[in-house]
Coordinates of C-alpha atoms in Angstrom, one line a residue:
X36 CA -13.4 167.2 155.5
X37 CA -10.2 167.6 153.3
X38 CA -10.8 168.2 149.3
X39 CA -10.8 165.6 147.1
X40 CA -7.8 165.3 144.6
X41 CA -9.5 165.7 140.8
X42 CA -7.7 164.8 138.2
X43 CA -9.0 166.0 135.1
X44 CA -8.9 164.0 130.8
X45 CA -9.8 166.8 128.1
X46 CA -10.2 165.7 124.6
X47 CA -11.4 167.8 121.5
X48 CA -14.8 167.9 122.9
X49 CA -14.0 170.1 125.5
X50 CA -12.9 172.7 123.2
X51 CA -15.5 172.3 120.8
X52 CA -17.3 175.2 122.7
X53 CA -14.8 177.7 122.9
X54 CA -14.9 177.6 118.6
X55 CA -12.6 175.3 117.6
X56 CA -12.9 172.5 115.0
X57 CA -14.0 169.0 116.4
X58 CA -11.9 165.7 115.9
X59 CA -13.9 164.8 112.7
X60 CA -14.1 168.2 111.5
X61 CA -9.8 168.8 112.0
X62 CA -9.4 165.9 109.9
X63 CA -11.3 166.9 106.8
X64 CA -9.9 170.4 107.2
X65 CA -6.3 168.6 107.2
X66 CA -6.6 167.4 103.6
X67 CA -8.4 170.7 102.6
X68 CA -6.0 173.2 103.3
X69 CA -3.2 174.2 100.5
X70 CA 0.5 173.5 101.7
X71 CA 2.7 175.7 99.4
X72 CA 4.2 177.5 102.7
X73 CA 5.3 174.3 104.2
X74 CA 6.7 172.8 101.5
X75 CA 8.7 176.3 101.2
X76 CA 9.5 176.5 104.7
X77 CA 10.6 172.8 104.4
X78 CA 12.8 173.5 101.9
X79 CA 14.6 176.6 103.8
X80 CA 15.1 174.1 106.5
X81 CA 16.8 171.9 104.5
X82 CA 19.4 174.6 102.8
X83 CA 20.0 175.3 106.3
X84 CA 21.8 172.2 107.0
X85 CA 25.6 171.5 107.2
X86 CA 25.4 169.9 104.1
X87 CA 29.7 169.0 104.8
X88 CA 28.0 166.9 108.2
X89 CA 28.6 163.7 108.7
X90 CA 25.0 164.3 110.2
X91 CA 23.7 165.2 106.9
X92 CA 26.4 163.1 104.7
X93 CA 25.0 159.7 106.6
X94 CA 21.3 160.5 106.9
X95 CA 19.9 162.3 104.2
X96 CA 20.0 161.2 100.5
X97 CA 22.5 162.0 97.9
X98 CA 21.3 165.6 95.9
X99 CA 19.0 165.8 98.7
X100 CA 18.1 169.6 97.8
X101 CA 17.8 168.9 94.2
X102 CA 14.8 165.9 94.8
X103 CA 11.4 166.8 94.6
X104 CA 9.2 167.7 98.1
X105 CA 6.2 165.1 97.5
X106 CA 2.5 165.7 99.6
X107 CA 0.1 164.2 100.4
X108 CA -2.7 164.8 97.7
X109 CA -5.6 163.4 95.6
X110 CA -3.5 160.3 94.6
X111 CA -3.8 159.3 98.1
X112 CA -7.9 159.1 98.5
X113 CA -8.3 155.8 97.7
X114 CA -5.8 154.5 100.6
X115 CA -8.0 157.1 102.8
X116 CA -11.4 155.1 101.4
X117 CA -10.1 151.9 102.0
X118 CA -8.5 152.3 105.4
X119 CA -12.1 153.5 106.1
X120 CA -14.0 151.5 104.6
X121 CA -11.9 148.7 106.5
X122 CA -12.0 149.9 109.6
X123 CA -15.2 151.8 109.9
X124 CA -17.3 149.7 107.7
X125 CA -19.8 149.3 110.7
X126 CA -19.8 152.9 112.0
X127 CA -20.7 153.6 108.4
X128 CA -23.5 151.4 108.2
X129 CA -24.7 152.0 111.6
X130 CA -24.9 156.2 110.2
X131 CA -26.7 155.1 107.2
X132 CA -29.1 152.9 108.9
X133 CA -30.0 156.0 111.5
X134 CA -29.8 158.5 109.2
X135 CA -33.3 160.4 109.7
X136 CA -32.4 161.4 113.1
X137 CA -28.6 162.3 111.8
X138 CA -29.9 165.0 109.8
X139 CA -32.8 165.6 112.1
X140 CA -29.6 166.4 114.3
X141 CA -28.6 169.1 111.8
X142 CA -30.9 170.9 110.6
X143 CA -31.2 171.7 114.6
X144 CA -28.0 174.1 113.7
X145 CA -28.4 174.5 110.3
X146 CA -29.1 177.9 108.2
X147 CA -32.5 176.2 107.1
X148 CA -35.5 175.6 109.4
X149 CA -37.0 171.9 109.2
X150 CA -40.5 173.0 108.7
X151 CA -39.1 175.4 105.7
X152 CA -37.5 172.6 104.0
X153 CA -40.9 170.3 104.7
X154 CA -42.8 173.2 102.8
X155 CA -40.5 173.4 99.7
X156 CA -40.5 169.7 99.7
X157 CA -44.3 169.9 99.8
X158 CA -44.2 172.9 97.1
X159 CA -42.1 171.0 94.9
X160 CA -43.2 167.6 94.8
X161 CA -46.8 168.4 96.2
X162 CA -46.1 165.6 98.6
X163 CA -45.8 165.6 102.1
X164 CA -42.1 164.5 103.3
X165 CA -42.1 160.9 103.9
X166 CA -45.2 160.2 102.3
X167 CA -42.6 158.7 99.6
X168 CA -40.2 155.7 100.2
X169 CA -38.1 153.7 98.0
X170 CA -37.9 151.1 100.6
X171 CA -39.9 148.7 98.1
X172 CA -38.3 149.9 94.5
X173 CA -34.7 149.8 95.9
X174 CA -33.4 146.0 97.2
X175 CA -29.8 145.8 97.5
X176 CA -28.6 142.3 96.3
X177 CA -29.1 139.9 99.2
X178 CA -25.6 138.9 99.1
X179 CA -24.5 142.4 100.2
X180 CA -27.1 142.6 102.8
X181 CA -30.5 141.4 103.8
X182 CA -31.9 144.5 104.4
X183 CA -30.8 148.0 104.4
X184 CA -32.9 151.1 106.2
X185 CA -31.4 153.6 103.9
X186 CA -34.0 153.1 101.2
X187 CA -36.8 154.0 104.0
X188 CA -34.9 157.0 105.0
X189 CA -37.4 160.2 104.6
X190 CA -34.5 162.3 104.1
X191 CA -33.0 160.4 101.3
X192 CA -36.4 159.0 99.8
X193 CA -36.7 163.7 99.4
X194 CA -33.1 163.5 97.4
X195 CA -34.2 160.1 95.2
X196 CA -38.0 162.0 94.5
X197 CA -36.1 165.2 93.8
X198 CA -33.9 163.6 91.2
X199 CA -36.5 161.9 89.1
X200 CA -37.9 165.2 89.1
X201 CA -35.0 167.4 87.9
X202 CA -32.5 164.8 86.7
X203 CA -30.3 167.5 85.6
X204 CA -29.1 168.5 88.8
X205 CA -25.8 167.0 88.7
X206 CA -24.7 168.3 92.3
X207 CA -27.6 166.1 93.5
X208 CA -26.9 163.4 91.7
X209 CA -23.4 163.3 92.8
X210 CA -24.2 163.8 96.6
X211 CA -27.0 160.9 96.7
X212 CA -24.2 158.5 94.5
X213 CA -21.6 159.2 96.8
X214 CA -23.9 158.2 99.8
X215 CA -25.0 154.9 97.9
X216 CA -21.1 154.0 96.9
X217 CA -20.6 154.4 100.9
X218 CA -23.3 151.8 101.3
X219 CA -22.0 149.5 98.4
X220 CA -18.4 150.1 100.1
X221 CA -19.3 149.3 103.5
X222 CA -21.5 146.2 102.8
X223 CA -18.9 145.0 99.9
X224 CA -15.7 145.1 102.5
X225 CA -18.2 143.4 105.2
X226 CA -18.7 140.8 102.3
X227 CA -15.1 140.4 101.4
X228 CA -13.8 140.3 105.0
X229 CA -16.3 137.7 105.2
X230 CA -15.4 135.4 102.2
X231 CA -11.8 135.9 102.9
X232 CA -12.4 134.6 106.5
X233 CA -14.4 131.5 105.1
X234 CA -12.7 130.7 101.7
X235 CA -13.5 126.8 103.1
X236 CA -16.2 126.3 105.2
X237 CA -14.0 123.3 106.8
X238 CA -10.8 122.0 106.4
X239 CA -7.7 119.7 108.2
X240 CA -5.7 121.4 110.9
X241 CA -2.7 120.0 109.9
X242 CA -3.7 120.8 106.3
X243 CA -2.3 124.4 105.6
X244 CA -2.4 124.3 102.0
X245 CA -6.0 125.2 102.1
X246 CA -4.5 129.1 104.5
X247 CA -2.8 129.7 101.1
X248 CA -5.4 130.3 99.9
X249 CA -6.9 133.2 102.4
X250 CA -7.1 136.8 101.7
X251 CA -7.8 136.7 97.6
X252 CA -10.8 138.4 97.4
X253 CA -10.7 142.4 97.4
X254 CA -12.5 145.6 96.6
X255 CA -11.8 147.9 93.8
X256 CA -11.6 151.3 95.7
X257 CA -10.9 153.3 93.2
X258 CA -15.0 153.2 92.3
X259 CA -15.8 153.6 95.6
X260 CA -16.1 157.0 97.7
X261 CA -13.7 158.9 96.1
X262 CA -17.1 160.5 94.5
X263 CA -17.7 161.5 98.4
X264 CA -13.8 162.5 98.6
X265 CA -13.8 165.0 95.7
X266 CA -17.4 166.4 96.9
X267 CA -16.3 167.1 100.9
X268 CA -12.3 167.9 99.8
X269 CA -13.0 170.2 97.2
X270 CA -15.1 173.5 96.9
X271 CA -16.2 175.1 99.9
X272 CA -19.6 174.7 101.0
X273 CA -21.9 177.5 100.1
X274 CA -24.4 178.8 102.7
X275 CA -28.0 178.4 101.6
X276 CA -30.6 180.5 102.8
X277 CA -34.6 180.1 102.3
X278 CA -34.2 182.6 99.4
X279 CA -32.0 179.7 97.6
X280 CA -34.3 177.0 95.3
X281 CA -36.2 174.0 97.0
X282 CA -33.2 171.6 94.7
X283 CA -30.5 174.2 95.9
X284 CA -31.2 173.6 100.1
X285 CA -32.1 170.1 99.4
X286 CA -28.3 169.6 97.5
X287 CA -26.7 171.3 100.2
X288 CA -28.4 169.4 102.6
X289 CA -26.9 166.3 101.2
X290 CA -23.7 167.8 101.1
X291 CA -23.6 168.9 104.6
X292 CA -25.2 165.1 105.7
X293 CA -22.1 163.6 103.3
X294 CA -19.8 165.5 105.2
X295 CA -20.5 164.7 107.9
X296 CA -20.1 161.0 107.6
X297 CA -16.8 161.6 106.5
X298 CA -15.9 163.5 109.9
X299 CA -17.3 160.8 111.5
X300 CA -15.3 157.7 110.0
X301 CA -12.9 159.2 108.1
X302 CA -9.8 157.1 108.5
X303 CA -6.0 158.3 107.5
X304 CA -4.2 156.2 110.3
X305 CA -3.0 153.2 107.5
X306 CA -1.7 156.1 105.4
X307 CA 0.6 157.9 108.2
X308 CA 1.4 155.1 110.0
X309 CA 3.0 153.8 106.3
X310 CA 4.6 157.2 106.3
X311 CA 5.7 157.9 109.3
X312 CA 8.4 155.4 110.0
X313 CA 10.3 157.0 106.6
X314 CA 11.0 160.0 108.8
X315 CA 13.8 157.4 110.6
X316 CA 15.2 156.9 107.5
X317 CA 14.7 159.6 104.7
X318 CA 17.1 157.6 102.2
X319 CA 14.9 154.2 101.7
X320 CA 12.0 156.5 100.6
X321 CA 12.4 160.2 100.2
X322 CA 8.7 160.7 98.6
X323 CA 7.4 159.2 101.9
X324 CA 9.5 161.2 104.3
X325 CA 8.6 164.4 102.3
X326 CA 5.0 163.7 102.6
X327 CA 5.2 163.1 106.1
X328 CA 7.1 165.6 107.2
X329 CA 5.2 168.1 105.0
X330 CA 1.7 167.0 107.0
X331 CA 2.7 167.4 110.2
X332 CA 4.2 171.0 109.4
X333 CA 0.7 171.6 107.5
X334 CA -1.5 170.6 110.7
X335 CA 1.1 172.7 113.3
X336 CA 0.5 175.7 111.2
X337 CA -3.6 174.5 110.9
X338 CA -3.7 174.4 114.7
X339 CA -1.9 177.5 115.4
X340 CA -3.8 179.3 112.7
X341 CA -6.9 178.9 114.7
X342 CA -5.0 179.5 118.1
X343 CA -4.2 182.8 116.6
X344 CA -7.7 183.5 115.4
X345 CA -9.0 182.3 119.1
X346 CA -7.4 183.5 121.7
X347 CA -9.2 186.2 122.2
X348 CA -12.4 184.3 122.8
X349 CA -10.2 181.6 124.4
X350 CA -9.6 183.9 127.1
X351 CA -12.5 185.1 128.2
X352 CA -14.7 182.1 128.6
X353 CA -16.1 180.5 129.2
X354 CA -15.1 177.3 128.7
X355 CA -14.3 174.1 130.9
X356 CA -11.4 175.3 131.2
X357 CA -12.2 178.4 132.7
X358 CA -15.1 175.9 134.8
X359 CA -11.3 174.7 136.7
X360 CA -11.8 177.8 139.2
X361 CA -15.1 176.7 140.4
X362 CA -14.0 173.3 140.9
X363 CA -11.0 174.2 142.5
X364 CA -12.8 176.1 145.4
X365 CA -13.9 172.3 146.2
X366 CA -10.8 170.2 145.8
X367 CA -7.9 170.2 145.0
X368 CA -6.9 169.4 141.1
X369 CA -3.9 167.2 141.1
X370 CA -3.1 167.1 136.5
X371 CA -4.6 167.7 133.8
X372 CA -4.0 165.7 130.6
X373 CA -5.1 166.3 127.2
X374 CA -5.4 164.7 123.8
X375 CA -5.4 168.1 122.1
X376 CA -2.9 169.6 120.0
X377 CA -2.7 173.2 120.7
X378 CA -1.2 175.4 123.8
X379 CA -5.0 176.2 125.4
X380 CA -5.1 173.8 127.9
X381 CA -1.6 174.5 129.5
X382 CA -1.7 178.0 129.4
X383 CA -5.1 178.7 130.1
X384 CA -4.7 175.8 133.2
X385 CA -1.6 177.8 134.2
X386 CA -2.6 181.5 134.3
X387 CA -5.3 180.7 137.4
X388 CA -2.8 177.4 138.6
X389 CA 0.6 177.7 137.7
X390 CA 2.0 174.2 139.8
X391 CA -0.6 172.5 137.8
X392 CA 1.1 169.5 135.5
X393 CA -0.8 169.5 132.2
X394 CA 0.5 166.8 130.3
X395 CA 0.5 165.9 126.3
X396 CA -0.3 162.9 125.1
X397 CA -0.3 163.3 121.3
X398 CA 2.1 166.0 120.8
X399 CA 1.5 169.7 121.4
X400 CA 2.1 172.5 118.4
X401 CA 4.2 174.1 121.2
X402 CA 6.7 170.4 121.1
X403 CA 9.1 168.8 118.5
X404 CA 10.4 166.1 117.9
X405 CA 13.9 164.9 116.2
X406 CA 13.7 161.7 114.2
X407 CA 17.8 161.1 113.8
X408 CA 18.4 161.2 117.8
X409 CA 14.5 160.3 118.8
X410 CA 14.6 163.6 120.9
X411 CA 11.5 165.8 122.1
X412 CA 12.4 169.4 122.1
X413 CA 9.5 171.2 124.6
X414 CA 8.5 174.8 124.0
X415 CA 11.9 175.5 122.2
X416 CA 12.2 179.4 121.6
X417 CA 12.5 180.4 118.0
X418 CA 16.2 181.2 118.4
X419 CA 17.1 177.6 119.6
X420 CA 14.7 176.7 116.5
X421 CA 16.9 178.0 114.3
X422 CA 20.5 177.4 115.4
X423 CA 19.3 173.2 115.9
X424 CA 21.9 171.5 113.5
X425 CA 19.0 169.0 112.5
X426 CA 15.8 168.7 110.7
X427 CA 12.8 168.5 113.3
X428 CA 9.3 167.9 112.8
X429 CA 6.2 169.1 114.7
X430 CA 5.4 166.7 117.7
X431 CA 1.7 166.0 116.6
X432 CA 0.0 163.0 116.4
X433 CA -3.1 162.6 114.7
X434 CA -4.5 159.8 113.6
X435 CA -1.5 156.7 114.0
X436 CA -0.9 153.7 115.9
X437 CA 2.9 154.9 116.8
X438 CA 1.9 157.2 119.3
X439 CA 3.4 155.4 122.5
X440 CA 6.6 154.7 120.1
X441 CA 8.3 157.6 120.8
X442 CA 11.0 159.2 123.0
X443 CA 12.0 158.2 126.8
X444 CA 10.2 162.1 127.3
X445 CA 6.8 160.8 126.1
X446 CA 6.7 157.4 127.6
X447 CA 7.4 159.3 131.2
X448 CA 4.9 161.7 130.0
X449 CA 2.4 158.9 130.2
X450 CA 3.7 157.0 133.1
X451 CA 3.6 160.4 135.5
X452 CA 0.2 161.1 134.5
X453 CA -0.8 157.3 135.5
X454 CA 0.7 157.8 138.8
X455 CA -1.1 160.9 139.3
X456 CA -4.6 159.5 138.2
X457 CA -3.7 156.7 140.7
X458 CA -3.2 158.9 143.3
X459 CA -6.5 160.5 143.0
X460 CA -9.8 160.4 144.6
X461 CA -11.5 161.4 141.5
X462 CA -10.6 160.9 137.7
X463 CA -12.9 162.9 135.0
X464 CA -12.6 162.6 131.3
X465 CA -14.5 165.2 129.5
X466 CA -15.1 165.3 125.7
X467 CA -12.8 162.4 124.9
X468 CA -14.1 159.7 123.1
X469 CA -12.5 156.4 122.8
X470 CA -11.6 156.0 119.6
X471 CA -9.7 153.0 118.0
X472 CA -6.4 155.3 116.9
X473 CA -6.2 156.2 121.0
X474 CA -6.0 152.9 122.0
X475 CA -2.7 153.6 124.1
X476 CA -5.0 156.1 125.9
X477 CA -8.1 153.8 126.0
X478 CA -5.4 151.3 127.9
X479 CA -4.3 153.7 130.2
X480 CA -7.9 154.4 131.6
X481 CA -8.9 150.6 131.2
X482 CA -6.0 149.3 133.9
X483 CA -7.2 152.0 135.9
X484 CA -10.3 151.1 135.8
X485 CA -9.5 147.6 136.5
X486 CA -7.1 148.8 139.5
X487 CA -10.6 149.7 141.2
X488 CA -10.5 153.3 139.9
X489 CA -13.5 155.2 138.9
X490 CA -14.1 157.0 135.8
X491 CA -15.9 160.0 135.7
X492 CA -17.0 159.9 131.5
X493 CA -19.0 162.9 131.0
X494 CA -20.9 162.6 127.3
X495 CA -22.7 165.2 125.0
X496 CA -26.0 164.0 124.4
X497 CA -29.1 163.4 126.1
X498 CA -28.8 159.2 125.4
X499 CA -29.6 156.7 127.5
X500 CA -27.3 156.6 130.4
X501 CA -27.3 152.8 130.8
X502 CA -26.8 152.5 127.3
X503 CA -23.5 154.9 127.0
X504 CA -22.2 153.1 130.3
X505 CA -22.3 150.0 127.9
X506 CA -20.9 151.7 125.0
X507 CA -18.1 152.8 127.0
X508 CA -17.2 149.6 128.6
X509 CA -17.2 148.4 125.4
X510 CA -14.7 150.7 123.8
X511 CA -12.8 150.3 126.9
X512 CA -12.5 146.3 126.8
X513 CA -13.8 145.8 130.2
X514 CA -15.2 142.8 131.6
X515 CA -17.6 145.0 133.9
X516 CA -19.0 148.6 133.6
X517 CA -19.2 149.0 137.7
X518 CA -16.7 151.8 137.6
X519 CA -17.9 153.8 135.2
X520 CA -19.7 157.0 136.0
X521 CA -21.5 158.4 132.9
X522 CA -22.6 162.4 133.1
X523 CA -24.6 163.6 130.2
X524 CA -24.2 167.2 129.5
X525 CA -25.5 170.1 127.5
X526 CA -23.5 172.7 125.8
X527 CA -24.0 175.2 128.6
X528 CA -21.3 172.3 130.4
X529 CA -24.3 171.4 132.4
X530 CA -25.6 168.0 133.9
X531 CA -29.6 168.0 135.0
X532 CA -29.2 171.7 134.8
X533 CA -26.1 172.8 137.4
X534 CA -22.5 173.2 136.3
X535 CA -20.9 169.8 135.1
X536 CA -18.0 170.1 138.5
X537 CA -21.0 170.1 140.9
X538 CA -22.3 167.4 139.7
X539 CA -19.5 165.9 139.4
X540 CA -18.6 166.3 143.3
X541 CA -22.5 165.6 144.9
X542 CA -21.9 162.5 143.1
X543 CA -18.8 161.6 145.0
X544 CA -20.1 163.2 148.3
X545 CA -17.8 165.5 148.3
X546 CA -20.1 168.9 148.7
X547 CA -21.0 170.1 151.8
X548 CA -23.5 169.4 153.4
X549 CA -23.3 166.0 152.7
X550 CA -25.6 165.1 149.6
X551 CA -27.2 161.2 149.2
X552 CA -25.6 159.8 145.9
X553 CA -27.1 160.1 142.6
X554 CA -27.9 156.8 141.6

């Protein structure tokens, strides 16, 4: 029987076990780290220029080394809070609602045990954990929401009983009011969205006077998560042992709960995508262009930061990465494409299978990319860096909705690795998940899957398989879920115990002996 062709989807989940930072986690570590190099190295790129160009004479702005390099900074938290609130309003919700078993989820890898935070709780308050709720003493106004499970949380009933006991504890205080502006955020944009929708209940068709009159209502933003902002964006979290104070574990419990909402729905698209088309044209908004071009400099030199700091551990395994030589000994691995940023997956893919394609999808810290000419420079050496007659920017796309809108290099880029997915018996995305800013990915898989192609999702978790096969067709917009193939898998890369591949393959009958399908 000949080997199967595999062709294999990696997004930041697959790397999360080799160390580095997950999605969430890159994105709050984008707006934490200082950028004083960059804009330095910024400016030296600029004073490198022909400034007698008709390159730089046509493009750039009069004076251009004299003007201020702007950056992103606190100024821009409220556009972050209200893309997010906007767009994640029901994620947020949905966390809040559920969020016993989200710190549950914690404190299973946290530096404090749950039963030794149940005893100080118990010491503290002689009460037992839970045996207080606020589910009765708290009502959020109707018109917000009818009811709201936060108020029955355990976790957060602990914080509320906590502060009416010590309500000097302004770090506390802070962390519970930033979770309840989140709540008063979320509900208030459902609410406006709403009333904006429905300013008339009824009205003529041919009557457009009364769509003037759409869209009047709004939220004041600036009084509503920046308190969360300033809290996960500024000082350092310190580690907490059981040495530390009942208050002090319980406050950085909230803390690291608060953060981790943010990773989860944090959403900067709104504010690059208003950004990034100034890097076409530096002249109509210099501040904007700076900014831009400043972030993606900042997140290259994040990424390869931690490459440097990894690659040690990178290359020994093991990893999924490193998982490709077992699955290899069974078929044959056609591509590999990738949503990440850094040089891992190509060179680790390449040192065992050099003919390999591994293909980019949002930019690679190894790419970049030329606004003036819309040109992709790949892997340029540092000497053809530094004699380019042009400013160039890092290829790297986080969070945007221009992805696709780039050079003729990228869209082939996605086309080849189409045709190659096509072409294969078996397509497997591993730690990838859906988001709304990958919708140009997300489209790609869903007209496979609607070519008759299976998708091979495997998901980190232990949830429901017929409910993730649900989720998934819904995040991928497809009428029908029938080829979808959902793997749950531990972070030993195992499904029901055996390497991920395998199971991967007995599903497909592709091991021998023969194996009857998993159903």
């Amino acid at each position: 029987m000949d080997k199967p062709a595999v062709s294999l989807f990696f997004g930041a989940g697959a790397e999360v076990g080799y160390g580095l930072p997950s999605g969430g986690q890159f994105a709050l570590d984008l707006f934490r780290i200082p950028v004083d190099q960059d804009k330095t190295d910024f400016k030296d790129q600029l004073k490198a220029l022909d400034n007698t160009s008709a390159y730089v004479s046509k493009w750039l702005p009069d004076d251009y080394l004299k003007k201020r390099i702007h950056v992103f900074g606190k100024s821009d938290y409220e556009g972050i809070i209200a893309s997010s609130l906007e767009y994640r309003k029901d994620d947020i919700l949905a966390y809040l609602e559920q969020l016993d078993q989200h710190v549950l989820r914690l404190l299973r890898a946290w530096d404090v045990s749950e039963d030794h935070i149940r005893r100080i709780f118990r010491d503290e308050t002689s009460l037992e954990l839970g045996q207080i709720l606020y589910g009765q003493a708290v009502k959020l106004n109707s018109r917000l929401a009818e009811s709201v499970g936060l108020f029955n949380s355990v976790f957060f009933s602990a914080w509320l009983k906590l502060l009416e006991l010590h309500p000097e504890q302004t770090h506390l205080q802070h962390g519970v009011r930033a979770i309840l502006e989140l709540l008063v955020g979320a509900c208030g944009q459902r609410l406006v969205a709403k009333l904006n929708e429905e300013v008339f209940e009824s009205a003529p068709d041919k009557l457009s006077v009364f769509d003037d009159l759409s869209g009047i209502f709004s939220l004041n933003y600036h009084s509503v998560g920046q308190t969360g902002m300033d809290i996960v964006l500024g000082e350092p979290a310190q580690p907490v042992t059981e040495e530390n104070t009942p208050v002090e574990i319980m406050t950085a419990l909230c803390r690291t709960v608060l953060e981790d909402i943010y990773s989860r729905t944090l959403d900067y698209q709104a504010l690059v995508d208003s950004h990034f088309r100034y890097l076409y044209n530096p002249k109509a908004h210099w501040a904007r262009f700076t900014r831009i071009a400043i972030f993606l400099r900042t997140v290259r030199r994040y990424i390869s930061s931690s490459d440097a700091h990894l690659m040690e551990r990178l290359a020994a395994g093991p990893g999924y990465y490193h998982d490709l030589s077992g699955l290899s000994s069974l078929a044959d691995i056609a591509s590999v494409g990738t949503t990440n940023y850094n040089g891992f997956a190509r060179e680790l893919v390449h040192q065992e299978f050099p003919s390999i394609p591994v293909y980019y999808l949002n930019g690679c810290v190894e790419e970049y990319y030329d606004p003036y000419c819309n040109l992709i420079l790949e892997q340029p050496t540092a000497e053809e860096l530094a004699a380019y007659p042009r400013l160039l920017v890092p290829l790297i796309f986080t969070q945007s909705g221009i992805k696709p809108l780039t050079s003729i290099t990228m869209s082939r880029r996605y086309v080849e690795l189409y045709d190659r997915f096509e072409q294969s018996d078996i397509i497997a995305i591993i730690g990838y998940g859906f988001n709304g800013d990958d919708g140009h990915i997300n489209g790609l898989f869903r007209s496979l899957a609607e070519a008759g192609k299976r998708l091979s999702i495997f998901h980190y978790g232990h949830e429901s398989l017929s409910v993730l096969k649900s989720e998934y067709q819904t995040k991928l917009r497809l009428s029908s879920s029938d080829n979808l193939d959902i793997f749950t898998v531990d972070s030993s890369r195992n499904v029901a115990g055996e390497p991920w591949w395998k199971a991967l393959l007995e599903k497909y009958q592709y091991m021998q002996p023969v194996l009857t399908p998993r159903t």
